[in-house]
Coordinates of C-alpha atoms in Angstrom, one line a residue:
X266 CA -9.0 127.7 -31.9
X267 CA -7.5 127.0 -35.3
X268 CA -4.4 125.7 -35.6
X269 CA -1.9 125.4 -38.5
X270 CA 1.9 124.3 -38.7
X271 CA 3.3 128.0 -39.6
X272 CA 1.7 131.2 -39.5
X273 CA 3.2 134.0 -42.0
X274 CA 2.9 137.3 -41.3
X275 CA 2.7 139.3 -44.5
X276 CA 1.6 138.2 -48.1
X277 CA 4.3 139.9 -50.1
X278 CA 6.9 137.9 -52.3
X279 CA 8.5 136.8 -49.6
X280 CA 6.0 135.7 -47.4
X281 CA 4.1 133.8 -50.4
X282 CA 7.1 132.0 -51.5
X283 CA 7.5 130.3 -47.6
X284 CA 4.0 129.3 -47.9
X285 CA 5.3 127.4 -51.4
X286 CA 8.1 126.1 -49.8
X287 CA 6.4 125.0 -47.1
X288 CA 3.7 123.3 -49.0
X289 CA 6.1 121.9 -51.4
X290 CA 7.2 119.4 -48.5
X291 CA 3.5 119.0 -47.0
X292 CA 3.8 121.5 -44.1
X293 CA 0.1 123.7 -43.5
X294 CA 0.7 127.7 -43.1
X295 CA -1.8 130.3 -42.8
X296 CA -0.8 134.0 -44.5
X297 CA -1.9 136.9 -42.7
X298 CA -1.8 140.4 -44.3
X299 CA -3.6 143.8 -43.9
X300 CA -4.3 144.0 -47.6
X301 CA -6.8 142.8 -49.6
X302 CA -4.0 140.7 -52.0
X303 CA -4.0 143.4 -54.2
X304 CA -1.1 143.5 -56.6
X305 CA -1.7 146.5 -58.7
X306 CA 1.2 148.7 -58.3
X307 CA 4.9 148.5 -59.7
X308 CA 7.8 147.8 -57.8
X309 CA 10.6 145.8 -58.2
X310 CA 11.5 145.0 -61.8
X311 CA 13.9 142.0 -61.7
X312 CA 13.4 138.4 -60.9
X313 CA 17.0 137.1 -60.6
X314 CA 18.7 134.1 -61.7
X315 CA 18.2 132.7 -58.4
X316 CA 14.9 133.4 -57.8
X317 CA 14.0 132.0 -61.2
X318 CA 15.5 128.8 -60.2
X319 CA 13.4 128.4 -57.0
X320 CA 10.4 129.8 -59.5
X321 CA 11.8 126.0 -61.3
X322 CA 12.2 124.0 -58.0
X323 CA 8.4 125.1 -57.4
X324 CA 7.0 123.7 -61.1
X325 CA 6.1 127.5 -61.9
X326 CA 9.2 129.0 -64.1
X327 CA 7.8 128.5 -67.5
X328 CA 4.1 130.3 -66.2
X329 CA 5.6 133.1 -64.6
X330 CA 8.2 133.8 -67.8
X331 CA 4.8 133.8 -70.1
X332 CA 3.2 136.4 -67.9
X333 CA 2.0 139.9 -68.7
X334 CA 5.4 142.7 -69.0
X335 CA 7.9 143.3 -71.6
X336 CA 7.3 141.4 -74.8
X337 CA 9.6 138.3 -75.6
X338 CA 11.4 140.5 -78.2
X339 CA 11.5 143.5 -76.4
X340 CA 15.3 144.7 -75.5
X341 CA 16.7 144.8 -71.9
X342 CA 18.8 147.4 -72.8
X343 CA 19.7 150.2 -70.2
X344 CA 20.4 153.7 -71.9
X345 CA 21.9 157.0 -70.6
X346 CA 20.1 160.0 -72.1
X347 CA 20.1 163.5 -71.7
X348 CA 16.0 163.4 -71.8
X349 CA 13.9 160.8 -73.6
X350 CA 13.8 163.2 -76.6
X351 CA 17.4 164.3 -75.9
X352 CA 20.9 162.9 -76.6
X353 CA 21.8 159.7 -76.1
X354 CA 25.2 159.3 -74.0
X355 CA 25.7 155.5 -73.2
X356 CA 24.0 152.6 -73.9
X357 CA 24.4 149.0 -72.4
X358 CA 22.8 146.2 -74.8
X359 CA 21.2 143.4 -73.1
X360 CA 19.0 140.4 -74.8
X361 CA 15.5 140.2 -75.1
X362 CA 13.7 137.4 -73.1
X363 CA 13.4 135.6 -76.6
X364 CA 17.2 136.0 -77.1
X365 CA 18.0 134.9 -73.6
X366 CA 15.6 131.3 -74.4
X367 CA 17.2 131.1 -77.7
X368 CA 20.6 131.0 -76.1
X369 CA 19.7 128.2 -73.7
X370 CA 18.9 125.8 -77.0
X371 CA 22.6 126.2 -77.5
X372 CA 23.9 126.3 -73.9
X373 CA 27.0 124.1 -72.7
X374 CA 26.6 121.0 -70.9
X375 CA 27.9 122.6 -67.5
X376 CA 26.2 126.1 -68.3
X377 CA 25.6 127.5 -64.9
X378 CA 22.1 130.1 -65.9
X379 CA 19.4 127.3 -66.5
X380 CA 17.5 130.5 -65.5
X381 CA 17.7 133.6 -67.4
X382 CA 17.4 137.1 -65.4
X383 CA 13.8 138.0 -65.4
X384 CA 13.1 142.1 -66.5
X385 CA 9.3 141.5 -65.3
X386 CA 7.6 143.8 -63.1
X387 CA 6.9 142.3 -59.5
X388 CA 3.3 143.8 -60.0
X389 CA 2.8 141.1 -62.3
X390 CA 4.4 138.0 -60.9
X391 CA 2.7 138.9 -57.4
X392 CA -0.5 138.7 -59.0
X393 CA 0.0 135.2 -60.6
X394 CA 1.9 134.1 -57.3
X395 CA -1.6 135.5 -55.6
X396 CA -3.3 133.6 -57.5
X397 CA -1.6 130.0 -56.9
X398 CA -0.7 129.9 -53.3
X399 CA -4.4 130.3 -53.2
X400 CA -4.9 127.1 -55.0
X401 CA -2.3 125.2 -52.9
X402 CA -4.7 123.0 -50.3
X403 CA -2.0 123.1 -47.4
X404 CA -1.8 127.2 -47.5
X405 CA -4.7 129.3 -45.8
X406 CA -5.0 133.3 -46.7
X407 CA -6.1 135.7 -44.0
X408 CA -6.3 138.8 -46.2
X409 CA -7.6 142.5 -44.8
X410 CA -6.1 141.0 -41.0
X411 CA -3.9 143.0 -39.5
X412 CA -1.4 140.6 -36.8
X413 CA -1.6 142.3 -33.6
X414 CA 0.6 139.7 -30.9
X415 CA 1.7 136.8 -30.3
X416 CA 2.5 134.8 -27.0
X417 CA 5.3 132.0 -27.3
X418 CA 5.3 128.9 -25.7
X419 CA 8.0 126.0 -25.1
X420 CA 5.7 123.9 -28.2
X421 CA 4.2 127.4 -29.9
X422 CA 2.8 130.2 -30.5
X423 CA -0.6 131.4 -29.9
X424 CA -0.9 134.8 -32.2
X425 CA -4.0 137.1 -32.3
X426 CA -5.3 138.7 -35.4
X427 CA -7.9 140.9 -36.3
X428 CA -10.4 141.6 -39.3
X429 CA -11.1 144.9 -41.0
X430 CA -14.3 145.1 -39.0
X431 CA -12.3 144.6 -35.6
X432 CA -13.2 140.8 -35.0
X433 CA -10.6 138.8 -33.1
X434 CA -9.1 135.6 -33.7
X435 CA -6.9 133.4 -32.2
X436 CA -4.4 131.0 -34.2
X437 CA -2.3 128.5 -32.6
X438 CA 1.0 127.6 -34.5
X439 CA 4.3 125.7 -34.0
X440 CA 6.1 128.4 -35.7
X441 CA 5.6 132.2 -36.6
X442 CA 7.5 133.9 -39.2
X443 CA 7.6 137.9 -40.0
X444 CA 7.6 138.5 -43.6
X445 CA 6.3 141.9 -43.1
X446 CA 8.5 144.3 -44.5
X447 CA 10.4 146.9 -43.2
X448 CA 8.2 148.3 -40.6
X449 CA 7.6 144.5 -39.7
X450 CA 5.6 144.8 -36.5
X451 CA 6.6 141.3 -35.2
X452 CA 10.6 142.0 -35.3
X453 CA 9.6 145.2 -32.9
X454 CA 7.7 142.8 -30.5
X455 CA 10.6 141.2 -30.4
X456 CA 12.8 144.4 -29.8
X457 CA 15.2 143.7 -32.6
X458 CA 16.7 146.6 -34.7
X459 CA 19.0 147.4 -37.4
X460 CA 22.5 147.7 -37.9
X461 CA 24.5 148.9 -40.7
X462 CA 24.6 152.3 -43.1
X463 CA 22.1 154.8 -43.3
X464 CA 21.8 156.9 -46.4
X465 CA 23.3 159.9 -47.1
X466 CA 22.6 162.6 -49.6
X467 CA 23.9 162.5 -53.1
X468 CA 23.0 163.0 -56.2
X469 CA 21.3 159.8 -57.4
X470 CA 20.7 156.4 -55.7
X471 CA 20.3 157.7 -51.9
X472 CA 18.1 160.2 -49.8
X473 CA 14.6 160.9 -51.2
X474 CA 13.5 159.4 -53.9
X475 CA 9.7 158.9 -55.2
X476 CA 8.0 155.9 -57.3
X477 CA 5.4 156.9 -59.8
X478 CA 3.3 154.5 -62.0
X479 CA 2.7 156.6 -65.4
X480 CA 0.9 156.3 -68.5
X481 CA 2.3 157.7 -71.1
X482 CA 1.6 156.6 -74.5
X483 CA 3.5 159.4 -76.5
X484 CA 7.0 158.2 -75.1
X485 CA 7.6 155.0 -77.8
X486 CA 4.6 156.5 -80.2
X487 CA 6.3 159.7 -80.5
X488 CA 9.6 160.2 -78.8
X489 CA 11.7 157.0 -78.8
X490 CA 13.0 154.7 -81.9
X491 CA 15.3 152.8 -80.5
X492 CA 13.8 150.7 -77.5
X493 CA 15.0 150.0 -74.4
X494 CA 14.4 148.5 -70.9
X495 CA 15.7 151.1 -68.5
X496 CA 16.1 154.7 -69.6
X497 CA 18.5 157.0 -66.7
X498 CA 17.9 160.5 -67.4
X499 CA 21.0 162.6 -66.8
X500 CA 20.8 166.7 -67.0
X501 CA 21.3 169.3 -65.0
X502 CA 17.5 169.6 -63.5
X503 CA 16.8 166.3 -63.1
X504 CA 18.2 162.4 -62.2
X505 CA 15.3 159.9 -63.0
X506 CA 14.7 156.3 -64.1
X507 CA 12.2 155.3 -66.2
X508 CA 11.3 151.4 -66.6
X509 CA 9.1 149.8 -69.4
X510 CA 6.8 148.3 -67.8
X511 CA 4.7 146.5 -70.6
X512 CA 6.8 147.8 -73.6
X513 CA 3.6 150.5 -74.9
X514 CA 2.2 153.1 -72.2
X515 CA 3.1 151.7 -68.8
X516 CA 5.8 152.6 -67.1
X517 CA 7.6 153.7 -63.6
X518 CA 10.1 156.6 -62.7
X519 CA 12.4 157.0 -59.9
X520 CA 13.6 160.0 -59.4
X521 CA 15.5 162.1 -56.8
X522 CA 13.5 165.1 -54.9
X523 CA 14.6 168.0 -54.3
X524 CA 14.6 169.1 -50.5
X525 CA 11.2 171.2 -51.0
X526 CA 9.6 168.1 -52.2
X527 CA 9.9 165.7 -49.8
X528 CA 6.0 164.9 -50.0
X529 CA 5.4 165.6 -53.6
X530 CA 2.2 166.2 -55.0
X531 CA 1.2 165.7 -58.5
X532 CA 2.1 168.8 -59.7
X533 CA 5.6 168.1 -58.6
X534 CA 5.6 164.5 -59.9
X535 CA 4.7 165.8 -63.5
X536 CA 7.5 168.9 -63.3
X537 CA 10.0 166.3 -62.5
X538 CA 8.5 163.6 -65.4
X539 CA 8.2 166.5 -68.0
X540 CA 12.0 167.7 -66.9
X541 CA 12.7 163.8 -68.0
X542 CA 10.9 163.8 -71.0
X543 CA 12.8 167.0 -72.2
X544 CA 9.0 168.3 -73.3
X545 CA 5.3 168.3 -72.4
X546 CA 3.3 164.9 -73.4
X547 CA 0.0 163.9 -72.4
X548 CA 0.8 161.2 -69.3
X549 CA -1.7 159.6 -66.5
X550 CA -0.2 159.6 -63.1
X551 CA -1.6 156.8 -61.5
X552 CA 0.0 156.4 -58.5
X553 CA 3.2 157.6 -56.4
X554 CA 5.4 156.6 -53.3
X555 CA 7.8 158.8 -51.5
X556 CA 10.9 156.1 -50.3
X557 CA 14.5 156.2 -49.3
X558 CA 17.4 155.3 -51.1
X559 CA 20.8 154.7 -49.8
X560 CA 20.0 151.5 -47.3
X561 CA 22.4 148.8 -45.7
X562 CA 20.9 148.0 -42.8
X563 CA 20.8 144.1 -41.5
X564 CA 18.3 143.0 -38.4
X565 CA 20.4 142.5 -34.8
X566 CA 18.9 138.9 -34.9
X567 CA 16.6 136.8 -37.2
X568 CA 14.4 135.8 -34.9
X569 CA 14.2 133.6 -31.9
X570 CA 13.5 129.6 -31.3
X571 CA 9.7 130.0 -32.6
X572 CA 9.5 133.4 -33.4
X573 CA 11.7 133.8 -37.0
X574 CA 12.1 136.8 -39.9
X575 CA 12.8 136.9 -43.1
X576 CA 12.9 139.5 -46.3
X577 CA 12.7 143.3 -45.6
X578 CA 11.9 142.4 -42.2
X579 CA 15.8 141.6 -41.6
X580 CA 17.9 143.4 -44.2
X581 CA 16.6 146.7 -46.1
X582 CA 18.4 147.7 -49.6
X583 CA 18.8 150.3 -51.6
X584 CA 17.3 149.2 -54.5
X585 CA 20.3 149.3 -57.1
X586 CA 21.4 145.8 -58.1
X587 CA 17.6 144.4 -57.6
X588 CA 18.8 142.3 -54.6
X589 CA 16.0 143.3 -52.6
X590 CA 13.3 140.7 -53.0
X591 CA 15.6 138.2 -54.1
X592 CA 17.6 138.4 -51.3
X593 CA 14.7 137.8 -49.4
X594 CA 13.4 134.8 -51.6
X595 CA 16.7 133.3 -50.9
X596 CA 16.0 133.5 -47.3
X597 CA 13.3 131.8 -47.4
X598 CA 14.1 128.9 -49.7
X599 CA 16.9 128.2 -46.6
X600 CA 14.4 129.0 -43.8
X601 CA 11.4 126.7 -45.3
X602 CA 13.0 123.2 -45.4
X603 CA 14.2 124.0 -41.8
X604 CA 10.9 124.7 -40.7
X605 CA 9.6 121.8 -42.5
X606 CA 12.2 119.7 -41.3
X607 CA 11.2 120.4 -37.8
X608 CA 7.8 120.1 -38.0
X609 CA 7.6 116.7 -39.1
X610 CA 10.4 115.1 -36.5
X611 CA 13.0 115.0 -39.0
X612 CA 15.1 117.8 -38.3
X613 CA 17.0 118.0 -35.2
X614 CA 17.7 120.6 -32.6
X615 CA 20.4 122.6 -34.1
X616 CA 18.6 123.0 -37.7
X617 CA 16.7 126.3 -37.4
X618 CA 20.1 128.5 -35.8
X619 CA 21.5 127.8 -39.2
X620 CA 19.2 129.7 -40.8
X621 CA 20.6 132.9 -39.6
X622 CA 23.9 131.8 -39.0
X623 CA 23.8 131.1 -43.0
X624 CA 21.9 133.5 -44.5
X625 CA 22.9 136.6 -41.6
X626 CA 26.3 137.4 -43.2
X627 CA 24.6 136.9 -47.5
X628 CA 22.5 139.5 -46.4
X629 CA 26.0 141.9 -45.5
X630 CA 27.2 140.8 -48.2
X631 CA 24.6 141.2 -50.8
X632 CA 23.1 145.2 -48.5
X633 CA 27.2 145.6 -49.2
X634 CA 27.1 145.0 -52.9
X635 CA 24.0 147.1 -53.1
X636 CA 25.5 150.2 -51.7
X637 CA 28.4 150.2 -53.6
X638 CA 26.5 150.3 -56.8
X639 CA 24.4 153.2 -55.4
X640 CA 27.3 155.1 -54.7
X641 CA 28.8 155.1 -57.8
X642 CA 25.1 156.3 -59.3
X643 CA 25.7 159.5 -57.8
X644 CA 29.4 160.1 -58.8
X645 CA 28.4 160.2 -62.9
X646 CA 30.0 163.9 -63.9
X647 CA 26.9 166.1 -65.1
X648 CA 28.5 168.9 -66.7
X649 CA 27.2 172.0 -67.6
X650 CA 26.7 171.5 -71.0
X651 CA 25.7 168.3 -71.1
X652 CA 22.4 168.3 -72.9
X653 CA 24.2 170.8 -75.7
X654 CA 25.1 169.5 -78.9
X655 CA 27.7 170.9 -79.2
X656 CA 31.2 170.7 -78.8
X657 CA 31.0 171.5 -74.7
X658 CA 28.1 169.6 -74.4
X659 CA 30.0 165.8 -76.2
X660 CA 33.0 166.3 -74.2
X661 CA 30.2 166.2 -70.8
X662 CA 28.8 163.3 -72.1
X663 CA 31.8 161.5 -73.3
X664 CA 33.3 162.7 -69.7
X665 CA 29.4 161.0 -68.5
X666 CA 29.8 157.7 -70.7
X667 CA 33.4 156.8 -69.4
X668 CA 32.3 156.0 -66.5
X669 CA 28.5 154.8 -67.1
X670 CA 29.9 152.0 -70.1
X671 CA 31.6 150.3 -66.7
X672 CA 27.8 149.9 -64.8
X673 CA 27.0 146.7 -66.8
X674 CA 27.8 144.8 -63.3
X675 CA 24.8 146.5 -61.9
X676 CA 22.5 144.5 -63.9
X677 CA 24.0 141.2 -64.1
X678 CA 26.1 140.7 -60.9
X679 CA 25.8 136.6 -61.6
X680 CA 28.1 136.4 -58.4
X681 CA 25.7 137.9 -56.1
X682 CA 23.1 136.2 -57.6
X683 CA 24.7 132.5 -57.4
X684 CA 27.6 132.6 -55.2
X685 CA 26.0 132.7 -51.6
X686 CA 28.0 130.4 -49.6
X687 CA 27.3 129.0 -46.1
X688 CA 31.3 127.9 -45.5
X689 CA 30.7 128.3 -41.9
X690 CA 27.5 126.8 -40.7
X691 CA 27.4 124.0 -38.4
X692 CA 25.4 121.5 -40.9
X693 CA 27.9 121.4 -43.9
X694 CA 31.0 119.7 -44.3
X695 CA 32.8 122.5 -45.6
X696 CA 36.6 121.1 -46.8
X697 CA 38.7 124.1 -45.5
X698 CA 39.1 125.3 -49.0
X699 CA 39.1 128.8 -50.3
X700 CA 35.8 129.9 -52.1
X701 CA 36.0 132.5 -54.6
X702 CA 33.5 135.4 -53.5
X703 CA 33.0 138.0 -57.0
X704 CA 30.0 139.8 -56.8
X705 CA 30.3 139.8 -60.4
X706 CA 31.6 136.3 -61.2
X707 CA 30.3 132.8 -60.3
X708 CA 32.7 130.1 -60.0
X709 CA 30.7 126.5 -59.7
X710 CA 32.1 124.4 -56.9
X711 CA 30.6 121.6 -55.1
X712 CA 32.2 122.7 -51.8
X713 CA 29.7 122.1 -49.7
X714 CA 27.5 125.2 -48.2
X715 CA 27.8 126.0 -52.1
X716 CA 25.0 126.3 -54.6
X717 CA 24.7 122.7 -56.4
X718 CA 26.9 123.3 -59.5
X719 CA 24.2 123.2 -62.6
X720 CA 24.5 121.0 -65.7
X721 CA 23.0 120.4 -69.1
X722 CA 21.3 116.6 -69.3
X723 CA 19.9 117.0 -72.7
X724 CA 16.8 117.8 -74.3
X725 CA 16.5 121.0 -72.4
X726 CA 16.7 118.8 -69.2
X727 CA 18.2 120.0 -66.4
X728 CA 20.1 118.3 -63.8
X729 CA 18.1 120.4 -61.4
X730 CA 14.6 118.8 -62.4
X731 CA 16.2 115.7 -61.5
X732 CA 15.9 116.6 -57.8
X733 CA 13.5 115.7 -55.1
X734 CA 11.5 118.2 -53.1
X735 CA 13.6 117.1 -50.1
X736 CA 17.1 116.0 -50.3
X737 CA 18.9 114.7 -53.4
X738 CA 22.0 112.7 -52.9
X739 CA 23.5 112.9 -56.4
X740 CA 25.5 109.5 -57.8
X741 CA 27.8 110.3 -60.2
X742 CA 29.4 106.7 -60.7
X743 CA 27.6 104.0 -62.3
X744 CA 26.3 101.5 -60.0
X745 CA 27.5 103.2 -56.8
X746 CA 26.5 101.7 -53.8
X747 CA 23.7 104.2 -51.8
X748 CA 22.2 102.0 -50.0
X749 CA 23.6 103.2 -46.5
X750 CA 22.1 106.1 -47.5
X751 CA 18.8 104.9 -48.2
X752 CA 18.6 103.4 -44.9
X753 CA 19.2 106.1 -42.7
X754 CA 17.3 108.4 -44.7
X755 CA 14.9 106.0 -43.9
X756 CA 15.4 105.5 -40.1
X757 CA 15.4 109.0 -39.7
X758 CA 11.9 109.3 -42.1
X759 CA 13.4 112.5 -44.2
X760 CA 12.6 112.7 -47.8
X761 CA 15.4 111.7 -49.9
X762 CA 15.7 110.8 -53.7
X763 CA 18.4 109.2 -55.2
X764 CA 19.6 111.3 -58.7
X765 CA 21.8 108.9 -61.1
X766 CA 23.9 110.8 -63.9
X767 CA 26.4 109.1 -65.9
X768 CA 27.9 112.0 -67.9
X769 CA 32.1 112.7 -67.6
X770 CA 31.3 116.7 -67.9
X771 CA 29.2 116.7 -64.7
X772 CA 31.5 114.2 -63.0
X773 CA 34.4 116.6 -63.8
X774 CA 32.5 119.7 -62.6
X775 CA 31.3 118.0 -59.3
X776 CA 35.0 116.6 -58.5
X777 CA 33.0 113.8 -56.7
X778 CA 31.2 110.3 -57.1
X779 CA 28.4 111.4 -54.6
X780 CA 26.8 114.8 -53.3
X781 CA 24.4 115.3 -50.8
X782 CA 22.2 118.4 -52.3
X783 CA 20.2 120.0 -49.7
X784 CA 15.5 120.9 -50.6
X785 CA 17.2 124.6 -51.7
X786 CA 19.7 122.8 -53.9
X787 CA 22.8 123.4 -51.7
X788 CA 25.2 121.0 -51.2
X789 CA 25.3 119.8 -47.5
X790 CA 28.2 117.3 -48.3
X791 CA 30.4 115.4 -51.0
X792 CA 32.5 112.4 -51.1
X793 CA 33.1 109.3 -53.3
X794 CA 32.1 106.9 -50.5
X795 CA 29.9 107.3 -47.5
X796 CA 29.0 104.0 -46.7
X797 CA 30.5 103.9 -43.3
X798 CA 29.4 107.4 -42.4
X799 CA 26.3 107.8 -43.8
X800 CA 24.2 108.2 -40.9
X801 CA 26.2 111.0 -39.3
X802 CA 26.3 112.9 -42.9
X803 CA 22.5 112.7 -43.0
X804 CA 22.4 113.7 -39.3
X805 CA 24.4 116.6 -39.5
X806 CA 22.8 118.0 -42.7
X807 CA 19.4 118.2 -40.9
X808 CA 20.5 119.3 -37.5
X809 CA 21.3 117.2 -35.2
X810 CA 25.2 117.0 -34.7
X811 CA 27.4 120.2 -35.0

């Protein structure tokens, strides 16, 4: 029987970037996943700030911003129009990719985006991911298996999969994890559902919707001048979204059906891109998907003691914000030093229940976020006249832009993006303080259960190359003494680097001479002396007090 530390169910974003995390810290997994690892079809768009900075933590940022998509000068703008070859109503500048790298040459010492947003399609980053988890010695790839159970015992799991020609296999495992979507088959073994909003039909943003990859050259040869990222179409027949995928032919639209086309054909796919257009072009429709919009729904429970979830397997959006995925990337950044943790003795008893008692209420939180967004989609006044030019038709699209200039939030949203905070779990040492909670605003703080406050070092350095795969205590006074740490990292064999940084700005921003930053750079604790007390600091952060 083979045997491996974690098996992953589902080879999606998610699922990949657990097998990453997990090899980051030496801990085998094996991926299991009905497909055959293509990753030839658009989807989600945005690679947050967040997810960017795990991209970092895992050595890969600078390969996956050089991919295949937009061009490095190509806008990120986000334009209202009547049609593609009709009025323009609002537009919302954003900076190219170039801009956005240019920017960091002249960044602050405590700028908190060593990231940038990412506008590339997940199509492409998939396929590069693909392609390097399959070059990481400690991860395994099942594709074309479909997981069909799984028996748990007091040490494991025993899980049975299955080839596409029917042949059995039997993998034994400390740990399973579900990482397979929405439908996820191993959250119904376990009987878990959903709670939270269904959607509701409106105009935009919720009910049916369809996804269509489209090849259009005519749309920048012929129809637009001024480029953009995003176009929203806005007229009285249709509501559609249509995303530069590569910045020439390639490119995907979400639109809303109509109740008699709930299962559209191609036919109705091109009357609906045509509608958007504003006139007939030659375009290749390459693909489409009829989903929902509308979604706040968070699993019951994320798992139990060897059996765990993460991604759309535990929280399903609606896709407005791009909180999706990343959401889900977040997850399992938290859950994949826990796991590691365990597996290798150095993690105590009470580690894996923080995962979702932490990352359970960012998940209402961010679903939250999400549907307020969508709701305001479908509340932009289409007047009658709207695609006129004419006197009628500028008051409807000044009525229109008054209220679209104010969606800028929807595709920054740095709080939801940086501000997750685990104030309550049982292996910080939160200090009782208030922390400021904006989905559009991020305040640094080095409270712990906080994201690790970012800094400058120099050079284009960042403070967060400067730590370790596992845990970083940060020294912030010259010639501190860490030893106490260093020996009961030691005793208790858990990796832990020692950072130095002698720079006033940082020390000001930290508000501390030492800070315990956890392997997904939150801070478990701060102080500006732990000698005494660091043995139950290091015990708490990895489980085993609380």
């Amino acid at each position: 029987m083979k045997s491996v530390d974690v098996v992953i169910v589902g080879g999606g974003p998610v699922g990949m970037h657990l097998a990453m995390n997990l090899e980051a810290l030496g801990v085998r997994s094996m991926i299991v996943d009905r497909s055959g690892g293509s990753r030839d079809y658009p989807r989600g768009n945005t690679h947050n700030c967040r997810t960017m900075e795990h991209f970092r933590r895992l050595g890969i940022s600078k390969q996956v911003r050089q991919l295949r998509g937009l061009p490095a000068d190509h806008p990120t703008d986000v334009v209202y129009k009547t049609a593609l070859n009709g009025l323009e109503i609002c537009r919302l500048p954003m900076p190219s990719e170039a801009q956005k790298q240019e920017g960091l040459r002249h960044a602050a010492v405590t700028d908190q985006v060593p990231e940038p947003i990412l506008r590339c399609n997940q199509m492409y980053v998939e396929k590069f991911v693909f392609d390097h988890v399959h070059a990481l010695p400690a991860v395994e790839c099942r594709w074309e298996h479909e997981f069909e159970d799984f028996e748990e015992r007091p040490d494991g799991v025993t899980v049975s999969i299955a080839d596409s020609q029917g042949r059995r296999e039997t993998v034994d495992c400390r740990f399973l994890v579900g990482c397979d979507g929405g439908a996820s088959i191993v959250r119904r073994k376990l009987g878990i559902g959903y709670s939270g909003r269904r959607p509701e039909e409106r105009a935009y943003a919720s009910g049916a919707m369809a996804s269509t990859y489209i090849k259009a050259p005519g749309i920048y040869e012929r129809l637009v001048r001024r480029k953009a990222w995003q176009y929203w179409v806005i007229n009285e027949n249709v509501r559609a979204n249509v995303v530069s995928l590569d910045g020439g032919t390639h490119f995907l639209m979400n639109t809303k059906l109509r109740s008699e086309d709930t299962n559209p054909d191609v036919a109705a796919i091109s009357r609906y891109f045509m509608q958007a257009v504003g006139e007939r072009i030659d375009a290749q429709f390459i693909s489409h998907t009829p989903w929902t919009a509308g979604q706040a729904l968070v699993a019951d429970s994320y798992g139990r003691q060897r059996v765990l979830l993460a991604g759309d397997a535990v929280h399903l959006f609606t896709p407005t914000g791009g909180f999706g995925m990343n959401t889900g990337v977040d997850d399992v950044a938290n859950l994949g030093w826990k796991l590691a943790a365990t597996v290798q003795g150095w993690g105590g008893p009470r580690l894996l229940a923080s995962y979702e008692q932490e990352r359970r209420p960012i998940a209402f939180r961010n679903t939250a976020a999400a549907k307020r967004m969508s709701l305001t989609n479908g509340e932009v006044p289409v007047g009658a006249h709207i695609s006129e030019d004419s006197a009628a038709g500028e008051r409807d699209r000044a009525a229109a832009a008054a209220m679209l200039s104010g969606f800028g939030d929807q595709f920054a949203s740095l709080g939801v993006q940086l501000g997750a905070h685990y104030s309550d779990s049982p292996i910080v040492r939160h200090s009782g303080g208030r922390i400021a909670d904006d989905p559009n605003e991020y305040v640094p703080t080095s409270d712990p259960g906080g994201r690790a406050p970012h800094a400058f070092l120099g050079n284009g350095v960042s403070l967060y190359d400067l730590f370790g795969k596992g845990f970083t205590l940060l020294c912030l006074k010259p010639g501190a003494d860490v030893s106490a740490f260093r020996q009961a990292a030691a005793a208790r064999r858990m990796p832990l680097a020692v950072a130095n940084v002698d720079l006033r700005e940082v020390r000001d921003l930290y508000a501390c001479d030492l800070a315990l930053v956890r392997p997904d750079h939150h801070v478990a604790w701060r102080g500006d002396d732990a000698a005494g007390d660091a043995d139950a600091v290091l015990a708490q952060a990895t489980g085993w007090l609380g």
